[in-house]
Tab-separated table of C-alpha atoms and ligand atoms in Angstrom:
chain	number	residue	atom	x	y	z
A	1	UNK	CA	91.411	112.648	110.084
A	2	UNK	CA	91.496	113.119	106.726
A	3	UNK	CA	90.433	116.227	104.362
A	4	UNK	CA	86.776	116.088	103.276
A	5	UNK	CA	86.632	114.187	99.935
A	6	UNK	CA	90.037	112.869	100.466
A	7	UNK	CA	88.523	109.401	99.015
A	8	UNK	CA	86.151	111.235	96.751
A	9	UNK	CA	85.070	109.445	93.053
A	10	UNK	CA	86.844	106.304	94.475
A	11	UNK	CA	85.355	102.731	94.573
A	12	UNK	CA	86.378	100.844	96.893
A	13	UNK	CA	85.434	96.783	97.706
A	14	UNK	CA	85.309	95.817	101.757
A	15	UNK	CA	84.874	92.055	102.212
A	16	UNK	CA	83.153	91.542	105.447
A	17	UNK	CA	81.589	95.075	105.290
A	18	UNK	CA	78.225	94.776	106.841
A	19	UNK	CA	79.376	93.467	109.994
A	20	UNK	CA	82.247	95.238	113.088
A	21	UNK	CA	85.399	96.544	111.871
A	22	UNK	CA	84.535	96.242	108.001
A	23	UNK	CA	81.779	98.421	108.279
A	24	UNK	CA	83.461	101.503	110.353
A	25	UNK	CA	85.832	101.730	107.951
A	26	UNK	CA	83.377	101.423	104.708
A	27	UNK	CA	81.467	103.791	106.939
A	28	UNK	CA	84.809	106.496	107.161
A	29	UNK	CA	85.470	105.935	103.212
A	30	UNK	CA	81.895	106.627	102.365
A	31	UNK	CA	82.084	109.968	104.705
A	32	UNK	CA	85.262	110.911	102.642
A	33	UNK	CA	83.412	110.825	99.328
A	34	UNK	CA	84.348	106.972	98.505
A	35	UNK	CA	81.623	104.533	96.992
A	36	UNK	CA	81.454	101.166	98.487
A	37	UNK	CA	80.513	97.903	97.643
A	38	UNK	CA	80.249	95.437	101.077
A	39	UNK	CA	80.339	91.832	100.271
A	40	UNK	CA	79.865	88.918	102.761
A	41	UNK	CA	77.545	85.374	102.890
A	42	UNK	CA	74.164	86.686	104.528
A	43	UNK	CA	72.354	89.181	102.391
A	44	UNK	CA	70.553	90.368	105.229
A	45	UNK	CA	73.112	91.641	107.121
A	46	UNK	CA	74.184	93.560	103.872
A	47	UNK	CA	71.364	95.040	103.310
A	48	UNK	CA	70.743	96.531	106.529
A	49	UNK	CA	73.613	97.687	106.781
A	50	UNK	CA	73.930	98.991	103.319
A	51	UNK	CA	70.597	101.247	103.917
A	52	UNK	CA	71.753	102.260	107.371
A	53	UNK	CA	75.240	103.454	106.097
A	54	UNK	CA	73.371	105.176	103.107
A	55	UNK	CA	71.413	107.026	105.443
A	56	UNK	CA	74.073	107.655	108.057
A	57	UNK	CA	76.540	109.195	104.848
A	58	UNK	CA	74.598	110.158	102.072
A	59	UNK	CA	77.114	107.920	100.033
A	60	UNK	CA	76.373	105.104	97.787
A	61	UNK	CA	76.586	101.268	98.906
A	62	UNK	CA	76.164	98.651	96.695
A	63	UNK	CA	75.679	95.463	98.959
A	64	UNK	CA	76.742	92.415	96.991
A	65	UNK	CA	76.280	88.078	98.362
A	66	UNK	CA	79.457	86.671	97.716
A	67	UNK	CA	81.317	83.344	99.928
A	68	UNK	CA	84.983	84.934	99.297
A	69	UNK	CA	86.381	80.724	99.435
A	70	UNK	CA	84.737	81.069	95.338
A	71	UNK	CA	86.125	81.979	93.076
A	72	UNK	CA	83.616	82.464	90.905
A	73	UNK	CA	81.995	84.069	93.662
A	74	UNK	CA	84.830	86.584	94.303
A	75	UNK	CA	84.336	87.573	90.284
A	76	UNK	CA	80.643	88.060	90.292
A	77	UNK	CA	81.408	91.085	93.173
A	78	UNK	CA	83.965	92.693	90.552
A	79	UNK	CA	81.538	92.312	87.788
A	80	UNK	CA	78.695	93.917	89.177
A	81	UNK	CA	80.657	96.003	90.926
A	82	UNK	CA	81.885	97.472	87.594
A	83	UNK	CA	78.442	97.476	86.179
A	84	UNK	CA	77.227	99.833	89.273
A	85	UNK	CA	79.941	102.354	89.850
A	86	UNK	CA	82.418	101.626	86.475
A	87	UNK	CA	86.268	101.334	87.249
A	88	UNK	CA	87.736	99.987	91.394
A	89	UNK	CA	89.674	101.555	93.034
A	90	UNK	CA	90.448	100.140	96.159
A	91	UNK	CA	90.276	96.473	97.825
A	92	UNK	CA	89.712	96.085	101.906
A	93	UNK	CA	90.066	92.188	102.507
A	94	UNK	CA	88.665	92.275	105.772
A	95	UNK	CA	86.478	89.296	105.933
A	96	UNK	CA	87.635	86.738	108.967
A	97	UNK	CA	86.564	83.715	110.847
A	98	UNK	CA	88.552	82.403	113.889
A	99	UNK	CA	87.964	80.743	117.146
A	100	UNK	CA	89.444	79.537	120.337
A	101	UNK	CA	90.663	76.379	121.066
A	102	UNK	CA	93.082	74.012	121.797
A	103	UNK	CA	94.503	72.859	118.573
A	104	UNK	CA	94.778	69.086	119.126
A	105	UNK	CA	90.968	69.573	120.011
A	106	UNK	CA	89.903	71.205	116.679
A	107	UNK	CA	88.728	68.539	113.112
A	108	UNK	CA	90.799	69.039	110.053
A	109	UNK	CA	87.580	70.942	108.647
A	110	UNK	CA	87.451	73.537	111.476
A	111	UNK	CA	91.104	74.225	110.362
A	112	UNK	CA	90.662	74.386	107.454
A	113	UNK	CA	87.793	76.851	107.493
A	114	UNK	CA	89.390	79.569	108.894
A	115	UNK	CA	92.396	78.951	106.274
A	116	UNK	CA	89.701	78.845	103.290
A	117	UNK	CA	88.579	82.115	104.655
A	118	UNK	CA	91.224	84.078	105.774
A	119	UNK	CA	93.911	82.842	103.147
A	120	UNK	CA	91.812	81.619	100.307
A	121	UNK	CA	89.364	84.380	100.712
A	122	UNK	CA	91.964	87.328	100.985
A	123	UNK	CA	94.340	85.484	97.655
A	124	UNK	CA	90.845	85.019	95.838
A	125	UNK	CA	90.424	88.723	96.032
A	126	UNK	CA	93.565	89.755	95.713
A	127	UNK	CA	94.197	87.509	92.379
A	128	UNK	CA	90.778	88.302	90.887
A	129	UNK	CA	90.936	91.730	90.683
A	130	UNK	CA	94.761	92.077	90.553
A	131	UNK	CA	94.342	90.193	87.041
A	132	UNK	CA	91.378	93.121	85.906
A	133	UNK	CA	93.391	95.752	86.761
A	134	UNK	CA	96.584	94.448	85.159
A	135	UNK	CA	94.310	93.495	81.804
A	136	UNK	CA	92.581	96.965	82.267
A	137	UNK	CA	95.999	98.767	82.892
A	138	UNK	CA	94.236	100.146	86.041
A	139	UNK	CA	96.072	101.019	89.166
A	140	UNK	CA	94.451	100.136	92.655
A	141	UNK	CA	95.175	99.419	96.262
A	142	UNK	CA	94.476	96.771	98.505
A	143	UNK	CA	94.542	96.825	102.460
A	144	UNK	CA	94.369	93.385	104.187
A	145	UNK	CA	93.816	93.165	107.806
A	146	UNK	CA	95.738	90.408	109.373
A	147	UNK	CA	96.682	90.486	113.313
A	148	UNK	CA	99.773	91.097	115.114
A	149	UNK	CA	99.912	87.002	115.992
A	150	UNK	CA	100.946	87.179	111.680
A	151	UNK	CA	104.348	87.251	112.606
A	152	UNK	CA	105.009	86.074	116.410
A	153	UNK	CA	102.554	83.407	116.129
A	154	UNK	CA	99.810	82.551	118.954
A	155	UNK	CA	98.277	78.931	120.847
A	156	UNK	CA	94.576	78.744	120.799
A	157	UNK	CA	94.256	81.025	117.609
A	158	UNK	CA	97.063	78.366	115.301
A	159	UNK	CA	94.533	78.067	111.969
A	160	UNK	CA	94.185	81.915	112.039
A	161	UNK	CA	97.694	82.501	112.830
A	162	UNK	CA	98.778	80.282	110.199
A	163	UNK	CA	96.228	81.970	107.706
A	164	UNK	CA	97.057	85.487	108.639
A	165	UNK	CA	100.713	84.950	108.287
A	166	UNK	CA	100.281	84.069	104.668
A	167	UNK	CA	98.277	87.139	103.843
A	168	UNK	CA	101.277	89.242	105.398
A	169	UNK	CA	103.936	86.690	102.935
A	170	UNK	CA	101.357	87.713	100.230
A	171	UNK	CA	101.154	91.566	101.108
A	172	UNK	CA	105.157	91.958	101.462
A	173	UNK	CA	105.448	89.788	97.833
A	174	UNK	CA	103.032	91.320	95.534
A	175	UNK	CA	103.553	94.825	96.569
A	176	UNK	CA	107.243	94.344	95.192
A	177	UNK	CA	105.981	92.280	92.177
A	178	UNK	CA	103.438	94.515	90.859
A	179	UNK	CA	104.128	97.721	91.738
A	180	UNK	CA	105.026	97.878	88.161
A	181	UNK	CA	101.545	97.701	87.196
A	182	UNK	CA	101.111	100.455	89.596
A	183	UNK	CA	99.005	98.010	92.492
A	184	UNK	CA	100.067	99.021	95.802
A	185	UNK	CA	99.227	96.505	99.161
A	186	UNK	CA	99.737	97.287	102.431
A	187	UNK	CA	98.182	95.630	105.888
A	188	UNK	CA	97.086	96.615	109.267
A	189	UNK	CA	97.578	94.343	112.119
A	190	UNK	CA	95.136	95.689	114.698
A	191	UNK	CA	95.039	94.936	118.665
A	192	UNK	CA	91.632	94.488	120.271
A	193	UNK	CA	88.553	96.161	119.118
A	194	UNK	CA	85.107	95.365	120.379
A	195	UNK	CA	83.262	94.095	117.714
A	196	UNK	CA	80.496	91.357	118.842
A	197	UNK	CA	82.182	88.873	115.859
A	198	UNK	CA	85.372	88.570	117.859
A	199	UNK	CA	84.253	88.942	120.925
A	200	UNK	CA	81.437	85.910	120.696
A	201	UNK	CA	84.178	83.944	118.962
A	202	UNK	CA	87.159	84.972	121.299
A	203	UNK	CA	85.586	86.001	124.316
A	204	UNK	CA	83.079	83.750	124.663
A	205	UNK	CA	81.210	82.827	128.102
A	206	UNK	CA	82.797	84.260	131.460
A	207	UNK	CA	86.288	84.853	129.629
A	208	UNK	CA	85.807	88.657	128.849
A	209	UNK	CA	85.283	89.432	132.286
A	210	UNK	CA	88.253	86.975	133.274
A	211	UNK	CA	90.835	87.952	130.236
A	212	UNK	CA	89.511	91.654	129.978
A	213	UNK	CA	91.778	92.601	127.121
A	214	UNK	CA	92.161	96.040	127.778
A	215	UNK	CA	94.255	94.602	130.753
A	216	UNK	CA	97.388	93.564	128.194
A	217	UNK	CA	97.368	97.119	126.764
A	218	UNK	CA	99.587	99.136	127.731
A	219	UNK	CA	97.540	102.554	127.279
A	220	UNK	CA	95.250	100.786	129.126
A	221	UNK	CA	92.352	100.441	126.782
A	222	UNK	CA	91.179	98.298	123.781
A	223	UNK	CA	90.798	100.359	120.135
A	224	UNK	CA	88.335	102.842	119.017
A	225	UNK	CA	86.500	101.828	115.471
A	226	UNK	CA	87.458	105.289	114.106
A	227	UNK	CA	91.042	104.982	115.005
A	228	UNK	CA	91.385	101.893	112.928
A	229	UNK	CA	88.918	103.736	110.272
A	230	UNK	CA	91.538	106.695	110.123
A	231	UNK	CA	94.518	104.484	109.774
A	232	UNK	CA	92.542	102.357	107.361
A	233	UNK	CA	91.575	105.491	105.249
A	234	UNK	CA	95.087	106.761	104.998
A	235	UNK	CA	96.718	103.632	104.074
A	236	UNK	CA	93.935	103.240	100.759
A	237	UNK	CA	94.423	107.287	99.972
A	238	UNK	CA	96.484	108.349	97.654
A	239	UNK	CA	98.370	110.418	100.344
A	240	UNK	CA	99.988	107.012	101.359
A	241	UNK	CA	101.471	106.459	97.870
A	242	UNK	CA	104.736	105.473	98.764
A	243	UNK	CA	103.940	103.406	101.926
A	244	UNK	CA	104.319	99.985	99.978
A	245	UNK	CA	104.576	96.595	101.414
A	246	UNK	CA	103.961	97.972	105.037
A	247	UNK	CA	102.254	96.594	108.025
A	248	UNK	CA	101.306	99.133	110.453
A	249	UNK	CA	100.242	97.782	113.886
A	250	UNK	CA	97.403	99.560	116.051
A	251	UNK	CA	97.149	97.845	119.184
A	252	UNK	CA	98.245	100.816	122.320
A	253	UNK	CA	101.498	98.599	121.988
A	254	UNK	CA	99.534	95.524	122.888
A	255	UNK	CA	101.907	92.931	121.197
A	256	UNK	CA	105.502	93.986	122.207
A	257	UNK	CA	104.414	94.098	125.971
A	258	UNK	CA	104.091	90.413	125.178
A	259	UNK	CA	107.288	90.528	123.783
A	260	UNK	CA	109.045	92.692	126.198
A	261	UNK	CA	111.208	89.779	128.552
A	262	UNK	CA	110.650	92.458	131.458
A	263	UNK	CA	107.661	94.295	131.090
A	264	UNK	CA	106.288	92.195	133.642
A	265	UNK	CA	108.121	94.256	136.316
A	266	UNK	CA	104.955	96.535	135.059
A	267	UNK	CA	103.865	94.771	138.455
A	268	UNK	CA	106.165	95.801	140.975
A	269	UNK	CA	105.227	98.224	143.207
A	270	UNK	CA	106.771	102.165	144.026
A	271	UNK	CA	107.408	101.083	147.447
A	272	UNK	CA	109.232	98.061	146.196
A	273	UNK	CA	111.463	100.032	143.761
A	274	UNK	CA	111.789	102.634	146.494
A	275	UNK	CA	113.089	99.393	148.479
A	276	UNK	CA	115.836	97.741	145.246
A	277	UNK	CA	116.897	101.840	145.603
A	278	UNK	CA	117.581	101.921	148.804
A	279	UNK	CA	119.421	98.855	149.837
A	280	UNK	CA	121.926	99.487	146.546
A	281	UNK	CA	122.971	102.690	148.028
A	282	UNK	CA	122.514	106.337	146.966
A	283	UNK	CA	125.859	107.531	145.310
A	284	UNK	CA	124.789	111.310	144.958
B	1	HXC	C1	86.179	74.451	117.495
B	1	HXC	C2	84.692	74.845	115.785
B	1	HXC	C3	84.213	76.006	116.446
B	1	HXC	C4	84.809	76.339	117.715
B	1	HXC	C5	83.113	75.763	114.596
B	1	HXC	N1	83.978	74.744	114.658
B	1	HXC	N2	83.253	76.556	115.668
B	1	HXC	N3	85.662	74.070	116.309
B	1	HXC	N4	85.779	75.543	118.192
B	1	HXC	N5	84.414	77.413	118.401
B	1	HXC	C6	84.131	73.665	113.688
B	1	HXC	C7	82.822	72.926	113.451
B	1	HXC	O1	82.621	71.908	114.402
B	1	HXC	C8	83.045	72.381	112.042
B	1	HXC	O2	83.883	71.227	112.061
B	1	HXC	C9	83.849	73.459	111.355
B	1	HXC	O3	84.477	74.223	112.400
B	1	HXC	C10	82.972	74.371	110.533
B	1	HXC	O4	81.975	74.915	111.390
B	1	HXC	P1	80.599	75.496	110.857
B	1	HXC	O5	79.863	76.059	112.004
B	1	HXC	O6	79.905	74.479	109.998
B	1	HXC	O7	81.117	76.635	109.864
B	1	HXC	P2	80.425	77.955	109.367
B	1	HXC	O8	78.946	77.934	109.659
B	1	HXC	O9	80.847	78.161	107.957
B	1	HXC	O10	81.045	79.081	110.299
B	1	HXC	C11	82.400	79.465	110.167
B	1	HXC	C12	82.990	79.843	111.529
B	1	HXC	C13	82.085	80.896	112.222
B	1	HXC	C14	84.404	80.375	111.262
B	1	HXC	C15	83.064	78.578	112.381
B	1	HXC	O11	82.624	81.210	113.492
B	1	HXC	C16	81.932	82.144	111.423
B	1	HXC	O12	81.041	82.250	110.573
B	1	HXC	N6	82.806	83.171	111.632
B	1	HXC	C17	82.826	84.409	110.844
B	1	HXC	C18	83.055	85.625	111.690
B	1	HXC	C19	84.203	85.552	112.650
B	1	HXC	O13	84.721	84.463	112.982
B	1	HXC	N7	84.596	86.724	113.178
B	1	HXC	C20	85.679	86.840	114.116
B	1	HXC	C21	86.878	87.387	113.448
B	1	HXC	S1	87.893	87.967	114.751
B	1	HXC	P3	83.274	69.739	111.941
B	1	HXC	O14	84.474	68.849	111.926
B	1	HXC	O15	82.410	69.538	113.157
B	1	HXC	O16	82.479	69.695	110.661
B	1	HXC	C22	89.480	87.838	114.365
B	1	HXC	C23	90.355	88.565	115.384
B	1	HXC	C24	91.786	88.197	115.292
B	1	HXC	O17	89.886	87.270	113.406
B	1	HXC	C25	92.669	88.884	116.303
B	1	HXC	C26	92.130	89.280	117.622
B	1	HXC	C27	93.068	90.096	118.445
B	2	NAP	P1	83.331	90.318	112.276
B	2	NAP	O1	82.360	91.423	112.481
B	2	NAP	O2	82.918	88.936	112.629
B	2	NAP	O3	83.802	90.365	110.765
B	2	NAP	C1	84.053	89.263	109.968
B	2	NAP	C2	83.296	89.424	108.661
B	2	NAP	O4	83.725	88.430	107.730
B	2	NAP	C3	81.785	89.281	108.805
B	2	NAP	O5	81.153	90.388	108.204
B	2	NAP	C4	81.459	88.007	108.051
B	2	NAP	O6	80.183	88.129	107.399
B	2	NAP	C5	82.597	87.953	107.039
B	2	NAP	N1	82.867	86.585	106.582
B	2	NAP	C6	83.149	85.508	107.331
B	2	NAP	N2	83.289	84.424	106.558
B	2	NAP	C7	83.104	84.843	105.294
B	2	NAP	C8	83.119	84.184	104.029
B	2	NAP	N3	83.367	82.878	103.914
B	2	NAP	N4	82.887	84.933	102.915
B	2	NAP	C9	82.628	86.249	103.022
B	2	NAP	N5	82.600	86.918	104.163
B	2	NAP	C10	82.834	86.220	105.291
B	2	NAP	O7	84.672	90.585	113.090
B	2	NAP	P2	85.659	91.861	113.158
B	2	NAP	O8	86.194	91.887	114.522
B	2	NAP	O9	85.010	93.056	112.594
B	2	NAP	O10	86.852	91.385	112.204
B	2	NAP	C11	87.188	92.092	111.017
B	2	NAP	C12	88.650	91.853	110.669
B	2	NAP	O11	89.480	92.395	111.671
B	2	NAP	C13	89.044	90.398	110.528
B	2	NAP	O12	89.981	90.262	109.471
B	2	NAP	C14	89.731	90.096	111.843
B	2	NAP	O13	90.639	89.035	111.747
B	2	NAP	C15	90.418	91.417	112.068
B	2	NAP	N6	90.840	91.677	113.435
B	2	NAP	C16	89.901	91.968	114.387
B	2	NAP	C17	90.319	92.278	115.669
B	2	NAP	C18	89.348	92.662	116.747
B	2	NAP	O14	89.773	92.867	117.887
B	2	NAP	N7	88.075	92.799	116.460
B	2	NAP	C19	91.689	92.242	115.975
B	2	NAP	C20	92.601	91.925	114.984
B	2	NAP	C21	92.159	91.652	113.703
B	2	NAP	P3	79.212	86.872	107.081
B	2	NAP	O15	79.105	86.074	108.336
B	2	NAP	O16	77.943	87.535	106.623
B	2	NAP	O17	79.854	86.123	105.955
């Protein structure tokens, strides 16, 4: 979507990058001359994927271990990070965990995972290399992913809707309070897209084929990787300098057919409208 090289002599940090959504977009960044550094908790996967988006580009990767709930952790990545490619540019908090379930049914610790992840993981980030750009006098952007249940809230999902709704509070506060130091933030609340991370976690069992969720879309379809990569690619470019403080959904309109107190009349019939027509009378 965007010109070649629109990202080009950029570094830019995805947490959660070797895995679904996280890697198409590091993959789009590295095809539009970015470098990128993918950080998660099993080297493995990193590697892998690091080689295979290498190859795929031609771009650099620098794959990186790193538990975003530590801190210490969370500073390593920006560390070596400098020591590979020099100055960041750019910050994707992307990394998630979540699950299903009914909420009286879930342990403290299960809730509090996903809010150690999510919340803690994203503010770690944020507030470790926020502070080295602000020492450095370096400007940067961050992009966190959060879900349109951030701000209308959803049953079964209440840890990550809790801990997505305070990375939105945190987006809309800090891009006010330090856009004096020239750091921008932004989110993207996405509607379903395939990756096998959600979709184990989500989806698991017979419920894909009973909940299919390209059924609550109205275009009729769940999301394509590169139409969250373009969005994603935009939103860290310099060509969305004065977007500040946004959230931009991408869902095919997903959550306000939820929202909608009629849309379920998505259900009547022709024949039946044809029906409500004709017995109010045709007045010409
Ligand atoms: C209830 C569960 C559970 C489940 C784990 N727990 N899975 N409780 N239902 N399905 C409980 C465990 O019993 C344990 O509590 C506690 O949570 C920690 O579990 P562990 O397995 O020890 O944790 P860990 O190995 O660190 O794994 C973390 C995880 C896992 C979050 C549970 O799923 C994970 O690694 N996820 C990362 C990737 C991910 O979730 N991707 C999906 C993002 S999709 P006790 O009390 O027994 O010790 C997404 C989409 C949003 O966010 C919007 C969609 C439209
Ligand atoms: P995914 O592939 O499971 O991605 C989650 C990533 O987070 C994994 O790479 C995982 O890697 C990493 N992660 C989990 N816990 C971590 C921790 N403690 N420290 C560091 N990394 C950790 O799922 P996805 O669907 O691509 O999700 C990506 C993002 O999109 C998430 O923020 C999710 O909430 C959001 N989202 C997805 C959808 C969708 O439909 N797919 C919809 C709305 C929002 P490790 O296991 O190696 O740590």
């Amino acid at each position: 979507m965007l010109r070649d090289g629109a990202l080009e002599g950029q570094t830019i940090i995805v947490t959660g990058g070797g895995t679904g959504l996280g890697k198409s977009m590091g993959k789009y960044f590295l095809e539009l001359g970015a470098n990128l550094v993918i950080t998660s908790r099993k080297m493995e996967v990193l590697e892998a994927s690091a080689k295979e988006l290498e190859e795929e580009t031609g771009g650099k990767v620098l794959a990186v271990q790193c538990d975003v709930r530590e801190y210490d952790q969370v500073e390593n990545v920006i560390k070596q990070t400098e020591e590979h490619f020099g100055q960041i540019h750019g910050l994707l908090n992307n990394a998630a965990g979540n699950f299903i379930s009914p909420t009286e049914r879930l342990s403290h610790r299960a809730f509090n995972i996903i809010i150690d992840i999510v919340l803690k993981g994203t503010t770690n980030f944020t507030l470790a290399l926020g502070k080295s750009w602000i020492n450095a006098k370096q400007p940067g952007t961050i992009l966190n992913i959060v879900t349109t249940y951030a701000w209308t809230g959803s049953g079964y999902v209440v840890p990550s809707a809790c801990a997505k709704a305070g990375v939105l509070a945190m987006t809309r506060s800090l891009a006010v309070e330090w856009a004096k130091y020239k750091i921008r933030l932004n989110a993207i609340a996405p509607g379903p897209f395939p990756t096998e991370g959600a979709w184990s976690r989500l989806l698991p069992g017979d419920l894909v084929k009973k909940f299919d969720p390209a059924n609550f879309v109205p275009v009729g379809r769940v999301g394509e990787h590169q139409e969250l990569a373009n969005l994603a690619a935009y939103l860290m470019s310099d060509y969305s300098a004065y977007v500040n403080g946004e959230v931009v959904t991408i869902d095919g309109g997903e959550w306000l057919m939820g929202a909608g107190e009629f849309s379920h009349l998505e259900k009547i019939p022709q024949e039946m409208w044809d029906m409500l027509e004709a017995s109010r009378g045709k007045k010409g």
